[in-house]
Short mmCIF file of C-alpha atoms in Angstrom, two decimals:
data_model
loop_
_atom_site.label_atom_id
_atom_site.label_comp_id
_atom_site.label_asym_id
_atom_site.label_seq_id
_atom_site.Cartn_x
_atom_site.Cartn_y
_atom_site.Cartn_z
CA MET A 1 5.87 -193.96 -89.53
CA ASN A 2 3.38 -193.37 -86.69
CA TYR A 3 1.69 -189.99 -86.44
CA PHE A 4 3.42 -189.08 -83.15
CA VAL A 5 6.83 -189.58 -84.77
CA VAL A 6 5.81 -187.34 -87.68
CA LEU A 7 4.73 -184.61 -85.27
CA VAL A 8 7.98 -184.80 -83.33
CA VAL A 9 10.10 -184.62 -86.48
CA ILE A 10 8.23 -181.42 -87.37
CA LEU A 11 8.38 -179.85 -83.93
CA VAL A 12 11.86 -180.76 -82.68
CA PRO A 13 13.91 -178.34 -84.84
CA PHE A 14 12.10 -175.42 -83.24
CA GLY A 15 12.50 -176.61 -79.63
CA THR A 16 14.67 -175.04 -76.96
CA CYS A 17 16.53 -176.98 -74.27
CA ILE A 18 15.14 -176.41 -70.77
CA ASP A 19 15.89 -177.81 -67.32
CA LEU A 20 14.08 -180.68 -65.68
CA PRO A 21 10.87 -179.61 -63.95
CA SER A 22 11.38 -178.58 -60.35
CA GLY A 23 11.47 -181.57 -58.02
CA PHE A 24 12.16 -184.15 -60.73
CA LYS A 25 14.85 -186.62 -59.67
CA LYS A 26 18.07 -186.94 -61.70
CA CYS A 27 19.94 -190.28 -61.88
CA ASN A 28 23.54 -191.10 -62.77
CA MET A 29 23.82 -193.46 -65.75
CA LYS A 30 27.24 -194.73 -64.59
CA LYS A 31 26.10 -195.89 -61.16
CA ILE A 32 25.23 -199.53 -60.51
CA ASP A 33 21.85 -198.59 -59.02
CA PHE A 34 20.85 -196.49 -62.04
CA ASN A 35 17.76 -198.53 -62.96
CA GLN A 36 16.54 -198.52 -59.37
CA CYS A 37 16.99 -194.75 -59.29
CA LEU A 38 15.26 -194.45 -62.68
CA GLY A 39 12.21 -196.33 -61.43
CA SER A 40 12.02 -194.07 -58.40
CA ALA A 41 12.47 -190.94 -60.54
CA ILE A 42 9.73 -191.93 -62.99
CA HIS A 43 7.42 -192.90 -60.12
CA GLU A 44 7.82 -189.49 -58.49
CA ALA A 45 7.44 -187.68 -61.81
CA VAL A 46 4.21 -189.51 -62.68
CA ARG A 47 2.80 -188.78 -59.21
CA LYS A 48 3.53 -185.08 -59.75
CA LEU A 49 1.37 -185.18 -62.87
CA ASP A 50 -1.83 -185.15 -60.85
CA SER A 51 -1.72 -181.61 -62.24
CA ALA A 52 -0.27 -180.39 -65.53
CA ILE A 53 3.22 -178.86 -65.64
CA THR A 54 2.63 -176.16 -68.23
CA SER A 55 6.28 -175.02 -68.37
CA HIS A 56 7.14 -178.36 -70.01
CA ASP A 57 3.81 -178.99 -71.81
CA LEU A 58 3.25 -181.99 -69.53
CA GLN A 59 -0.44 -182.75 -69.32
CA SER A 60 -2.10 -184.09 -66.20
CA LEU A 61 -2.23 -187.88 -66.10
CA TYR A 62 -4.95 -187.98 -63.48
CA HIS A 63 -7.78 -187.51 -65.98
CA VAL A 64 -6.62 -188.38 -69.47
CA GLN A 65 -9.18 -187.54 -72.14
CA PHE A 66 -8.59 -188.67 -75.69
CA ARG A 67 -9.58 -186.74 -78.78
CA PRO A 68 -13.16 -187.16 -80.13
CA GLN A 69 -11.76 -188.82 -83.25
CA ASP A 70 -9.96 -191.48 -81.16
CA VAL A 71 -12.41 -194.39 -81.19
CA MET A 72 -12.16 -198.16 -80.90
CA GLU A 73 -14.33 -200.21 -83.27
CA PHE A 74 -14.36 -203.97 -83.77
CA GLY A 75 -16.67 -206.88 -84.52
CA ASN A 76 -19.39 -207.15 -87.16
CA ARG A 77 -23.17 -207.53 -87.43
CA SER A 78 -23.18 -210.87 -89.20
CA LEU A 79 -25.28 -213.74 -87.80
CA SER A 80 -24.51 -214.08 -84.07
CA GLY A 81 -22.04 -211.23 -84.41
CA LEU A 82 -21.82 -207.94 -82.53
CA LYS A 83 -20.35 -204.68 -83.81
CA GLN A 84 -18.95 -202.60 -80.96
CA LYS A 85 -17.62 -199.07 -80.65
CA PHE A 86 -16.04 -197.15 -77.76
CA SER A 87 -15.81 -193.35 -78.07
CA ASN A 88 -15.16 -190.33 -75.80
CA LEU A 89 -12.44 -192.35 -74.11
CA SER A 90 -10.87 -191.32 -70.82
CA PHE A 91 -8.83 -192.76 -67.94
CA LEU A 92 -8.85 -191.63 -64.31
CA GLY A 93 -5.98 -192.38 -61.96
CA LEU A 94 -2.95 -192.88 -64.23
CA SER A 95 -0.98 -190.37 -62.16
CA ARG A 96 -1.26 -192.49 -59.01
CA PRO A 97 0.82 -195.67 -59.36
CA GLU A 98 1.54 -197.66 -56.20
CA LYS A 99 4.80 -199.05 -57.61
CA THR A 100 7.05 -198.27 -60.59
CA VAL A 101 9.86 -200.38 -62.03
CA ALA A 102 12.04 -199.15 -64.90
CA ARG A 103 15.18 -199.99 -66.81
CA LEU A 104 17.12 -198.40 -69.65
CA ASP A 105 19.13 -200.61 -72.02
CA TYR A 106 21.46 -199.55 -74.82
CA GLU A 107 22.32 -201.48 -77.99
CA ASN A 108 23.14 -200.49 -81.58
CA ASN A 109 22.74 -196.77 -80.93
CA THR A 110 19.22 -197.31 -79.60
CA TYR A 111 17.96 -197.07 -76.04
CA THR A 112 15.11 -199.25 -74.81
CA LEU A 113 13.14 -197.77 -71.93
CA THR A 114 10.88 -200.25 -70.14
CA VAL A 115 8.48 -198.88 -67.53
CA SER A 116 6.01 -200.95 -65.49
CA LEU A 117 3.48 -199.12 -63.32
CA THR A 118 1.26 -200.96 -60.85
CA TYR A 119 -1.93 -199.34 -59.55
CA ARG A 120 -4.58 -200.03 -56.96
CA ASP A 121 -7.16 -199.31 -59.65
CA ILE A 122 -7.73 -197.31 -62.83
CA LEU A 123 -11.13 -196.18 -64.09
CA PHE A 124 -11.85 -196.32 -67.83
CA GLN A 125 -14.83 -194.32 -69.10
CA ALA A 126 -16.38 -194.22 -72.56
CA ASN A 127 -19.56 -194.13 -74.58
CA TYR A 128 -20.42 -197.60 -75.82
CA GLU A 129 -22.41 -198.49 -78.92
CA CYS A 130 -23.29 -201.95 -80.15
CA ALA A 131 -25.41 -203.50 -82.87
CA GLY A 132 -25.94 -207.17 -83.60
CA THR A 133 -26.70 -210.29 -81.61
CA ILE A 134 -25.49 -211.57 -78.25
CA VAL A 135 -26.44 -215.15 -77.30
CA MET A 136 -29.19 -214.97 -79.93
CA LEU A 137 -30.58 -211.77 -78.35
CA PRO A 138 -30.82 -208.86 -80.80
CA LEU A 139 -29.07 -205.85 -79.35
CA ASN A 140 -28.86 -202.26 -80.53
CA ALA A 141 -27.83 -199.89 -77.79
CA MET A 142 -25.89 -196.77 -76.85
CA THR A 143 -24.81 -196.23 -73.25
CA PRO A 144 -22.09 -194.73 -71.06
CA VAL A 145 -19.82 -197.40 -69.60
CA GLU A 146 -17.29 -197.45 -66.77
CA VAL A 147 -14.72 -200.19 -66.31
CA LEU A 148 -12.67 -200.32 -63.12
CA MET A 149 -9.36 -202.12 -63.60
CA VAL A 150 -8.43 -203.85 -60.33
CA ASN A 151 -4.73 -203.93 -59.37
CA PRO A 152 -3.55 -203.39 -62.94
CA THR A 153 0.05 -203.26 -64.12
CA LEU A 154 0.75 -201.29 -67.30
CA THR A 155 4.08 -201.86 -69.04
CA TYR A 156 5.40 -199.56 -71.76
CA ILE A 157 8.43 -200.24 -73.94
CA PHE A 158 9.83 -197.23 -75.77
CA LYS A 159 12.57 -197.44 -78.39
CA LEU A 160 14.60 -194.22 -78.17
CA GLU A 161 17.13 -192.83 -80.63
CA PRO A 162 19.74 -190.20 -79.68
CA TYR A 163 20.21 -187.26 -82.03
CA TYR A 164 22.23 -184.06 -81.92
CA LYS A 165 20.78 -180.55 -81.94
CA GLY A 166 23.42 -178.39 -80.25
CA THR A 167 23.43 -181.11 -77.59
CA THR A 168 22.14 -184.68 -77.46
CA TYR A 169 18.41 -185.42 -77.21
CA LEU A 170 16.31 -188.57 -77.43
CA ARG A 171 13.27 -189.24 -79.59
CA VAL A 172 10.80 -192.11 -79.66
CA LEU A 173 11.13 -194.44 -82.64
CA ASP A 174 8.55 -197.00 -81.57
CA ALA A 175 6.40 -197.90 -78.58
CA THR A 176 4.45 -200.92 -77.40
CA ALA A 177 2.29 -201.55 -74.33
CA ASP A 178 1.14 -204.51 -72.32
CA GLY A 179 -1.45 -204.61 -69.54
CA ARG A 180 -2.31 -207.05 -66.76
CA THR A 181 -5.14 -206.82 -64.24
CA GLN A 182 -6.61 -208.97 -61.49
CA GLY A 183 -10.11 -208.14 -62.62
CA LEU A 184 -12.53 -205.75 -64.27
CA ARG A 185 -15.64 -204.27 -62.70
CA TRP A 186 -18.07 -203.43 -65.50
CA ASN A 187 -20.84 -200.87 -65.30
CA PHE A 188 -22.86 -200.43 -68.49
CA LYS A 189 -25.24 -197.67 -67.37
CA GLN A 190 -28.14 -198.63 -69.62
CA LEU A 191 -27.27 -201.42 -72.01
CA PHE A 192 -30.72 -202.96 -71.53
CA GLU A 193 -34.00 -201.20 -70.77
CA ASN A 194 -34.72 -203.85 -68.15
CA LYS A 195 -32.86 -202.60 -65.04
CA HIS A 196 -32.58 -206.06 -63.50
CA LEU A 197 -31.18 -207.53 -66.72
CA ASN A 198 -28.69 -204.67 -66.94
CA GLU A 199 -27.49 -205.29 -63.36
CA GLU A 200 -27.21 -209.04 -63.92
CA PHE A 201 -25.26 -208.51 -67.13
CA ASN A 202 -22.78 -206.19 -65.36
CA ALA A 203 -22.38 -208.74 -62.56
CA ALA A 204 -21.73 -211.55 -65.05
CA MET A 205 -19.17 -209.44 -66.93
CA THR A 206 -17.42 -208.53 -63.67
CA GLU A 207 -17.29 -212.18 -62.56
CA LYS A 208 -15.42 -213.03 -65.76
CA GLY A 209 -13.47 -209.77 -65.77
CA ALA A 210 -9.94 -211.18 -65.98
CA GLU A 211 -10.93 -213.52 -68.83
CA ILE A 212 -12.72 -210.74 -70.70
CA PHE A 213 -9.67 -208.50 -70.33
CA THR A 214 -7.63 -210.93 -72.44
CA LEU A 215 -10.19 -210.56 -75.24
CA TYR A 216 -9.79 -206.78 -75.24
CA LYS A 217 -5.99 -206.72 -74.96
CA PHE A 218 -5.60 -205.97 -78.66
CA LEU A 219 -7.03 -202.52 -77.92
CA GLU A 220 -3.82 -201.55 -76.08
CA SER A 221 -2.35 -200.40 -79.38
CA SER A 222 -5.06 -197.72 -79.56
CA PHE A 223 -3.62 -195.89 -76.53
CA THR A 224 0.11 -196.36 -77.08
CA PRO A 225 0.65 -193.48 -79.59
CA TYR A 226 -0.88 -191.01 -77.13
CA PHE A 227 1.60 -191.78 -74.36
CA ALA A 228 4.49 -192.07 -76.82
CA PHE A 229 3.75 -188.58 -78.11
CA LEU A 230 3.67 -187.17 -74.56
CA LEU A 231 7.12 -188.66 -73.89
CA ASP A 232 8.44 -187.45 -77.25
CA SER A 233 7.25 -183.93 -76.58
CA PHE A 234 9.02 -183.90 -73.21
CA LEU A 235 12.25 -185.39 -74.58
CA SER A 236 12.35 -182.80 -77.37
CA LYS A 237 12.67 -180.06 -74.73
CA VAL A 238 15.01 -181.64 -72.16
CA SER A 239 18.44 -182.82 -73.29
CA VAL A 240 20.00 -186.10 -72.16
CA ALA A 241 22.54 -184.16 -70.08
CA GLU A 242 19.63 -182.53 -68.22
CA LEU A 243 17.86 -185.86 -67.79
CA PHE A 244 20.83 -187.86 -66.50
CA ASP A 245 24.19 -187.40 -64.87
CA GLY A 246 27.12 -189.42 -66.22
CA PHE A 247 26.03 -189.33 -69.85
#
């Protein structure tokens, strides 16, 4: 069981049902345009999270900062190998999608919520450390890095289970994520001491940005529990009857 599920199981019994945040759109599950309404409702809700909504423990999605212990490490220092580590992870711009598409499916007492958000850009920031060899060049460096995702689409799939606690709520059983982007603009601040080499390396990485993104896609699983826990926390406070009409 993932850690966010464990936390929700602990916290839910002590929760209290509250209304939807002011201005959040409510959709009717029995209407034929429900999924269209759902996409619009989620889009508007995410846009409102430029700032936190403290009444519902909803954190701002504009500048998402992960915990210090949340790091991404991969690779090795063997011959022609490179060990890499990203730490102090953060995203800027997740609260500003240009387009949102969503659907909610039901089968075998489980709901599947699929949400795709398309952005103009998202900025990823981190501290980057590496040790090993790159194209036969020994490399041992530590530097801030920024990666601008160009026209990305982020898709989340949440498996939700209804449960009863005075009224019906939903909780997250599992979550997966998938990302697509037209390109990546890399900016390692000081990977190499030689400024010209550093600029040329960033340019070469940016030129191959879409291809490089496919190599890093496995890292999506590092972020999924964070967003799943945010959704779980919200769903533990707002009942299905408050979320939707026609339930």
